[in-house]
mmCIF file with all atom_site columns, C-alpha atoms in Angstrom:
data_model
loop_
_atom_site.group_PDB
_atom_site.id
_atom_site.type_symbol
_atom_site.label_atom_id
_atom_site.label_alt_id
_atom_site.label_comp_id
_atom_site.label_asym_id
_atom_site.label_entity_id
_atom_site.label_seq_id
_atom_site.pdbx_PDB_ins_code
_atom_site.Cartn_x
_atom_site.Cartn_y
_atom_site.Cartn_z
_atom_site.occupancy
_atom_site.B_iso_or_equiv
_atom_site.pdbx_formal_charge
_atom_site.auth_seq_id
_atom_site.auth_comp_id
_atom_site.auth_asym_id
_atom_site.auth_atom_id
_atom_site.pdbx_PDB_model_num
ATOM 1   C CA . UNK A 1 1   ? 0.000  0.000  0.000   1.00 0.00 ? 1   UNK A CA 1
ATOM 2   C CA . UNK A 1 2   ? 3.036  2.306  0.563   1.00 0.00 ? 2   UNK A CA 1
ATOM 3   C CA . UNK A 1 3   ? 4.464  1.768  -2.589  1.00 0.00 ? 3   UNK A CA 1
ATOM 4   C CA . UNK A 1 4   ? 1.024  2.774  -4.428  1.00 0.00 ? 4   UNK A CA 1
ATOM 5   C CA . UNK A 1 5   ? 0.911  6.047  -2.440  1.00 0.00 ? 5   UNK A CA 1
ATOM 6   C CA . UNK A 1 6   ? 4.099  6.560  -3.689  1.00 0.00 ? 6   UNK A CA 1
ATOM 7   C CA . UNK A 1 7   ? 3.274  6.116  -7.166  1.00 0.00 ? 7   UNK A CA 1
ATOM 8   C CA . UNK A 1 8   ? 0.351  7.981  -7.603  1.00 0.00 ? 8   UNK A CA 1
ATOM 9   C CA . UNK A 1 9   ? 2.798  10.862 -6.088  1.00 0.00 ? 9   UNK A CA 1
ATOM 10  C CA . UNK A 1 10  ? 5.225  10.258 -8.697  1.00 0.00 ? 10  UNK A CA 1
ATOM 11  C CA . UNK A 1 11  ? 2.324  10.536 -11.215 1.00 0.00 ? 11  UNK A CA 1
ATOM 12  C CA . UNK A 1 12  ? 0.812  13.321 -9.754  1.00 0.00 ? 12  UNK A CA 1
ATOM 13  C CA . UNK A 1 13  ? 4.051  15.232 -9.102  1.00 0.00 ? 13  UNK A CA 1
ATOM 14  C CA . UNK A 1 14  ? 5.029  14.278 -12.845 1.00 0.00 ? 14  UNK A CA 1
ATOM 15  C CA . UNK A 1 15  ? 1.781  15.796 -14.263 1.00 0.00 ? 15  UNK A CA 1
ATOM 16  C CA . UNK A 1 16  ? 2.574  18.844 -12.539 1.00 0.00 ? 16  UNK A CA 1
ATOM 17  C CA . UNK A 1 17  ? 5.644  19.436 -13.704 1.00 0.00 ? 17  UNK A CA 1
ATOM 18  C CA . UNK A 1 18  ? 4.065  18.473 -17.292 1.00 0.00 ? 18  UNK A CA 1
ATOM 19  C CA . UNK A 1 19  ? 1.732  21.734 -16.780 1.00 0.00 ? 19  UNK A CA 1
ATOM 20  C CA . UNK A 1 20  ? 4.840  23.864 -15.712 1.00 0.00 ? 20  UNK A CA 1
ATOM 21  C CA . UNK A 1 21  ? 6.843  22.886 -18.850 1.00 0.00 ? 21  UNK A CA 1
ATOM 22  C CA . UNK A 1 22  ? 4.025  23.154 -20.822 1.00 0.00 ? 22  UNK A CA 1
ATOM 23  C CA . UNK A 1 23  ? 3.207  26.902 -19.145 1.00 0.00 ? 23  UNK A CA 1
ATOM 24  C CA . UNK A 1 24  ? 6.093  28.679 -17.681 1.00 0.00 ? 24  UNK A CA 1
ATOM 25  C CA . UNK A 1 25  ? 7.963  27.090 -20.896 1.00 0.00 ? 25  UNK A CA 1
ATOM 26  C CA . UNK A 1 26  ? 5.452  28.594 -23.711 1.00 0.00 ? 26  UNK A CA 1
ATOM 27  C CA . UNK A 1 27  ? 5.704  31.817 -22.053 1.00 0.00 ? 27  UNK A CA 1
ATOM 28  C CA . UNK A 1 28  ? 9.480  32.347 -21.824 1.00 0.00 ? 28  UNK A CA 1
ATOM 29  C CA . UNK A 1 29  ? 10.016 30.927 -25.092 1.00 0.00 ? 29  UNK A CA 1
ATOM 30  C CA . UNK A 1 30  ? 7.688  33.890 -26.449 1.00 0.00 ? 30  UNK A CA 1
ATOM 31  C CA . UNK A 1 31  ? 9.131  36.058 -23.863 1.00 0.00 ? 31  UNK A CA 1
ATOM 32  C CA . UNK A 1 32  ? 12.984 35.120 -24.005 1.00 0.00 ? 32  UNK A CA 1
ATOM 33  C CA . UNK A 1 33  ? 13.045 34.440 -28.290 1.00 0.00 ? 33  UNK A CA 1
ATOM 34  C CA . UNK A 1 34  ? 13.399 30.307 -28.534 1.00 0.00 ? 34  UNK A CA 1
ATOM 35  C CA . UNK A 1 35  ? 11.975 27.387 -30.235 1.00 0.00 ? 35  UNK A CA 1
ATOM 36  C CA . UNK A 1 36  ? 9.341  26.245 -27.603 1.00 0.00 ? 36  UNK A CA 1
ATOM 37  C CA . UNK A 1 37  ? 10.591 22.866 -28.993 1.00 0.00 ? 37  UNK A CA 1
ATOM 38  C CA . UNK A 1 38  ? 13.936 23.061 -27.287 1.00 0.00 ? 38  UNK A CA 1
ATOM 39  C CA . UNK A 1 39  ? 12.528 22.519 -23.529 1.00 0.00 ? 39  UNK A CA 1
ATOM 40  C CA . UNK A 1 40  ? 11.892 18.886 -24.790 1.00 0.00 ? 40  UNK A CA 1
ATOM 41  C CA . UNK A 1 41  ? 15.526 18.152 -22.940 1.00 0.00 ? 41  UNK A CA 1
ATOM 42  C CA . UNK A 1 42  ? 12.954 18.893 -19.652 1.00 0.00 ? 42  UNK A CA 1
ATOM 43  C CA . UNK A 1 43  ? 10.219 16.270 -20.672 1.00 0.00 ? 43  UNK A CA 1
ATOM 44  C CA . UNK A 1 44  ? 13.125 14.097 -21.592 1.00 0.00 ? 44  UNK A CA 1
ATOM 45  C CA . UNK A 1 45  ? 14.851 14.067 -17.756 1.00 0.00 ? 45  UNK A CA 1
ATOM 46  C CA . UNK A 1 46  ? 11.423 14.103 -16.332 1.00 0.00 ? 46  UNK A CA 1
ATOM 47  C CA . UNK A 1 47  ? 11.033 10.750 -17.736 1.00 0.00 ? 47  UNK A CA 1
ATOM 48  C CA . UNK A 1 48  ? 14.579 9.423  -16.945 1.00 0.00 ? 48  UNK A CA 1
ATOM 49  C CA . UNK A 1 49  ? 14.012 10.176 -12.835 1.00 0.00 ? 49  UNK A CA 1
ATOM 50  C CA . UNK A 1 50  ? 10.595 9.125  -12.614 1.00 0.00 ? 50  UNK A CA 1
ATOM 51  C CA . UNK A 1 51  ? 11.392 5.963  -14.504 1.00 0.00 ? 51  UNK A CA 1
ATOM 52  C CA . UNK A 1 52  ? 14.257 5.328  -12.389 1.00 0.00 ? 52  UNK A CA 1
ATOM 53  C CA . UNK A 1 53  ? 12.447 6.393  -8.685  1.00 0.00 ? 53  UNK A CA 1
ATOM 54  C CA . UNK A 1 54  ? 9.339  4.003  -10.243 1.00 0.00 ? 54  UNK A CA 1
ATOM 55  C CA . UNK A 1 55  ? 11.541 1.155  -10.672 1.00 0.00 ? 55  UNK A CA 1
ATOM 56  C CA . UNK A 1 56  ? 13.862 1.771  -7.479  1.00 0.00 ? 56  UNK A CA 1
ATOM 57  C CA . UNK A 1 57  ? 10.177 0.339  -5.749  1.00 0.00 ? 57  UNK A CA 1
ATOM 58  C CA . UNK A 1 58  ? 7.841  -1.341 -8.481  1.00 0.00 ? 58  UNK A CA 1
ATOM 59  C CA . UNK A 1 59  ? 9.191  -2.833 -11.730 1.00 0.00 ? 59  UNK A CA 1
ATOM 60  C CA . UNK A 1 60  ? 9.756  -1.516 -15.609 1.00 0.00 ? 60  UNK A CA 1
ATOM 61  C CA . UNK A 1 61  ? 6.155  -2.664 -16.845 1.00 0.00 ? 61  UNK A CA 1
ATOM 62  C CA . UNK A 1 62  ? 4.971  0.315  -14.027 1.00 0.00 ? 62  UNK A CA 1
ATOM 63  C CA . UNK A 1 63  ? 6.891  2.802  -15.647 1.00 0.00 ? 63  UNK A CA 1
ATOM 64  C CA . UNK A 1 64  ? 6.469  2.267  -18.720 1.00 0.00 ? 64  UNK A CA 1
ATOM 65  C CA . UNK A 1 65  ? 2.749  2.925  -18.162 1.00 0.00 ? 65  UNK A CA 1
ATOM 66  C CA . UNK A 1 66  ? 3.073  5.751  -15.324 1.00 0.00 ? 66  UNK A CA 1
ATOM 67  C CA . UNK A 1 67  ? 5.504  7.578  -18.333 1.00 0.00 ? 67  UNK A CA 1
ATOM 68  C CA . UNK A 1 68  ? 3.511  6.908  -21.461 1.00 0.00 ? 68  UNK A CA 1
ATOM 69  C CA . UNK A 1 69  ? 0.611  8.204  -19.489 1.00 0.00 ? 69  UNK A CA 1
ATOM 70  C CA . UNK A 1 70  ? 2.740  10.840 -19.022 1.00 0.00 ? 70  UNK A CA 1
ATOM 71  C CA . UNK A 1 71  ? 3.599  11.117 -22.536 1.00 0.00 ? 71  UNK A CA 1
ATOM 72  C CA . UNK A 1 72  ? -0.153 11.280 -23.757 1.00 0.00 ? 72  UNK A CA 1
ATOM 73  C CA . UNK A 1 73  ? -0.738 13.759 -21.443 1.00 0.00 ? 73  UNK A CA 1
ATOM 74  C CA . UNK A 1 74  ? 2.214  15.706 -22.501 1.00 0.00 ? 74  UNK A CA 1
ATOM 75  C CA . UNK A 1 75  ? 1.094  15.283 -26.005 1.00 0.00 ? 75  UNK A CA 1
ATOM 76  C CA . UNK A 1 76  ? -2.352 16.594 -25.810 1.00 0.00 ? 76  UNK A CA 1
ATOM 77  C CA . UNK A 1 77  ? -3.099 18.705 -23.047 1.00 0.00 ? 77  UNK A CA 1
ATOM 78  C CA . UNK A 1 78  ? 0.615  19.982 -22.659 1.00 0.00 ? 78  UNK A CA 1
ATOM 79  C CA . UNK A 1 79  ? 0.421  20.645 -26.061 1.00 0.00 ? 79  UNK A CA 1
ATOM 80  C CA . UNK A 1 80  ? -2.964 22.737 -25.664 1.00 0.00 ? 80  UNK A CA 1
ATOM 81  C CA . UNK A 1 81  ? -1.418 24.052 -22.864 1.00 0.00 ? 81  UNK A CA 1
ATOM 82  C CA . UNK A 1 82  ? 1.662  25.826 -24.668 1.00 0.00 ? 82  UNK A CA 1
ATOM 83  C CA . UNK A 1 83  ? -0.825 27.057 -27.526 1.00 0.00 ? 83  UNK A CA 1
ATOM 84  C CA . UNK A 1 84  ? -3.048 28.513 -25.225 1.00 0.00 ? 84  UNK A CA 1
ATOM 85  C CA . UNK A 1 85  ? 0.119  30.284 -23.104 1.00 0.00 ? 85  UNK A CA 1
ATOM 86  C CA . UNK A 1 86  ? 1.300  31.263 -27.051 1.00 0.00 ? 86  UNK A CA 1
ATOM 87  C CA . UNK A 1 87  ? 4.611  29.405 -27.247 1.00 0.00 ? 87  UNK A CA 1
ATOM 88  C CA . UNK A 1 88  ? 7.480  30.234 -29.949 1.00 0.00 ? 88  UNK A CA 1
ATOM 89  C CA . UNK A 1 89  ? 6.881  26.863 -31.723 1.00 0.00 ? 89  UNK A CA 1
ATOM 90  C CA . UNK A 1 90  ? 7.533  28.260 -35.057 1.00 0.00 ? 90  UNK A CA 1
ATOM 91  C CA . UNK A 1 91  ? 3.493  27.691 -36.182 1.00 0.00 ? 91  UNK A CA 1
ATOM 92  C CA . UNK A 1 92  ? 0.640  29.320 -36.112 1.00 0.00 ? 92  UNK A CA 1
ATOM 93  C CA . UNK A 1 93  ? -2.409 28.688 -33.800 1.00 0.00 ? 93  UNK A CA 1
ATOM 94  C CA . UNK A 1 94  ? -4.153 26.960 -36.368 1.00 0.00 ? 94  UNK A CA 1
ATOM 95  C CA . UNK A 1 95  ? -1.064 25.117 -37.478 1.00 0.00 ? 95  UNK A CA 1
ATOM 96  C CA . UNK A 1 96  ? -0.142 24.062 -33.923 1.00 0.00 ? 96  UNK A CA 1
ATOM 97  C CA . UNK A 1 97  ? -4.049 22.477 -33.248 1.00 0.00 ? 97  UNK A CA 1
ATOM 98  C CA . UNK A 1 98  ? -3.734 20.827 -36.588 1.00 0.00 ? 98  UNK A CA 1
ATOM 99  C CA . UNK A 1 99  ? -0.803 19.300 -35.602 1.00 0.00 ? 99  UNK A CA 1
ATOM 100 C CA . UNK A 1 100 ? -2.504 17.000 -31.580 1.00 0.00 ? 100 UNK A CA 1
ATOM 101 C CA . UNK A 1 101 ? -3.733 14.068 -32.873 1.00 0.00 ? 101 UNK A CA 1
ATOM 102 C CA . UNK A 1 102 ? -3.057 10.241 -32.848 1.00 0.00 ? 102 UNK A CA 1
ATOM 103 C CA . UNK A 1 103 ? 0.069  10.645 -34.907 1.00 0.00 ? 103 UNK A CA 1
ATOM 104 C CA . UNK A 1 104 ? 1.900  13.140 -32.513 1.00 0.00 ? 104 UNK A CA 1
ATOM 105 C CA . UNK A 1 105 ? 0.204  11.465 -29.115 1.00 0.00 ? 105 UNK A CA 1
ATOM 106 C CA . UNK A 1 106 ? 2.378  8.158  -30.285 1.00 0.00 ? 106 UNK A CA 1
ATOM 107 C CA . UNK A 1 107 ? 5.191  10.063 -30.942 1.00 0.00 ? 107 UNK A CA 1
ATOM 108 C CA . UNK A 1 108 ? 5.536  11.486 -27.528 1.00 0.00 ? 108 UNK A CA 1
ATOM 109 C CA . UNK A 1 109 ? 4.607  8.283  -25.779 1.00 0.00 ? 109 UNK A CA 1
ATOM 110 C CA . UNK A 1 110 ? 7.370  6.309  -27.949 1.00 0.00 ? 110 UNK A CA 1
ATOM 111 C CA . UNK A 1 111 ? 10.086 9.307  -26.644 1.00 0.00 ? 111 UNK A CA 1
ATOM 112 C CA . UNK A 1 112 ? 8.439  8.468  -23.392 1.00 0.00 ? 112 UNK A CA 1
ATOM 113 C CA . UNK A 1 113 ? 8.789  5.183  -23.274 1.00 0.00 ? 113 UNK A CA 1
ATOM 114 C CA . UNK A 1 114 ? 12.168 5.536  -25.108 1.00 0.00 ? 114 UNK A CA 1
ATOM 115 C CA . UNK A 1 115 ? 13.718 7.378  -21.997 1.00 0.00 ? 115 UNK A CA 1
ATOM 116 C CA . UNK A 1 116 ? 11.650 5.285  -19.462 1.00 0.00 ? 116 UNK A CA 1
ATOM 117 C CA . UNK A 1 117 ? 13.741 2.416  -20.484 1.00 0.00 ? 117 UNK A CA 1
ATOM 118 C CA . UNK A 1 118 ? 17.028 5.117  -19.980 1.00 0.00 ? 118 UNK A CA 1
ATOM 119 C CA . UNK A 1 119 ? 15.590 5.312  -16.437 1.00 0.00 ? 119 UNK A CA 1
ATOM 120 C CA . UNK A 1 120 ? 15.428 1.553  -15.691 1.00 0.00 ? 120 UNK A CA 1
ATOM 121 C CA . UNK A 1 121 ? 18.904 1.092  -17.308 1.00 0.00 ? 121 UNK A CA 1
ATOM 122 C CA . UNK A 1 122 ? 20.384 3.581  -14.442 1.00 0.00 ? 122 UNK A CA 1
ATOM 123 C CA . UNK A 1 123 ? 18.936 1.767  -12.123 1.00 0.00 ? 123 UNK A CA 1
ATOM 124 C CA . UNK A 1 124 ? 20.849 -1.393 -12.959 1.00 0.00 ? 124 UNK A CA 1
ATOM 125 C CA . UNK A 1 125 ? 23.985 0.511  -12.056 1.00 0.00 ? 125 UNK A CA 1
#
């Protein structure tokens, strides 16, 4: 039972730092002149530790789901999220919202799962 309160704060504490990428991140790249695109290097360690805390208690298969949650979040609302907050991403408005769909949601959740498996691998160290 102690382990699964400490998951759901790794999820929980994950999604928030999803929203503060996705929000403090589209408005300094506006603010501060850079691709929006380039704070993926955040989303990418994000995934590394939580992978690696999830399996210092529970096992790979767990992370791999608590981060490609985390990746379809990222990919939809984060995404909405750093339109709404008007990100540098290079596109338009209407260019950016034609861009979320199934296509870009498995993209994410691959480079989720991608540096999920990182995670684990540092663990075996």
């Amino acid at each position: 039972m102690k382990d699964l309160n400490i998951l759901i704060c790794y999820l929980i504490s994950g999604l928030l730092v999803m929203v503060l990428i996705a929000t403090l991140g589209a408005v300094l790249s506006r603010k501060l002149n850079f691709k929006y695109s380039y704070l993926s290097i955040f989303s990418a360690v994000l995934y590394i530790i939580l992978a690696y805390l999830i399996c210092k208690i529970a096992d790979l298969k767990t992370a791999l789901l608590v981060n490609g949650f985390l990746g379809l979040f990222d990919s939809t609302i984060g995404f909405l999220l750093s339109i709404k907050f008007q990100s540098n991403s290079g596109y338009t408005k209407e260019q950016s919202t034609n861009i979320i769909g199934l296509k870009t949601s498995i993209a994410v959740m691959v480079f989720a799962l991608v540096f999920s498996f990182v995670g684990y691998g540092i663990t075996l160290f």
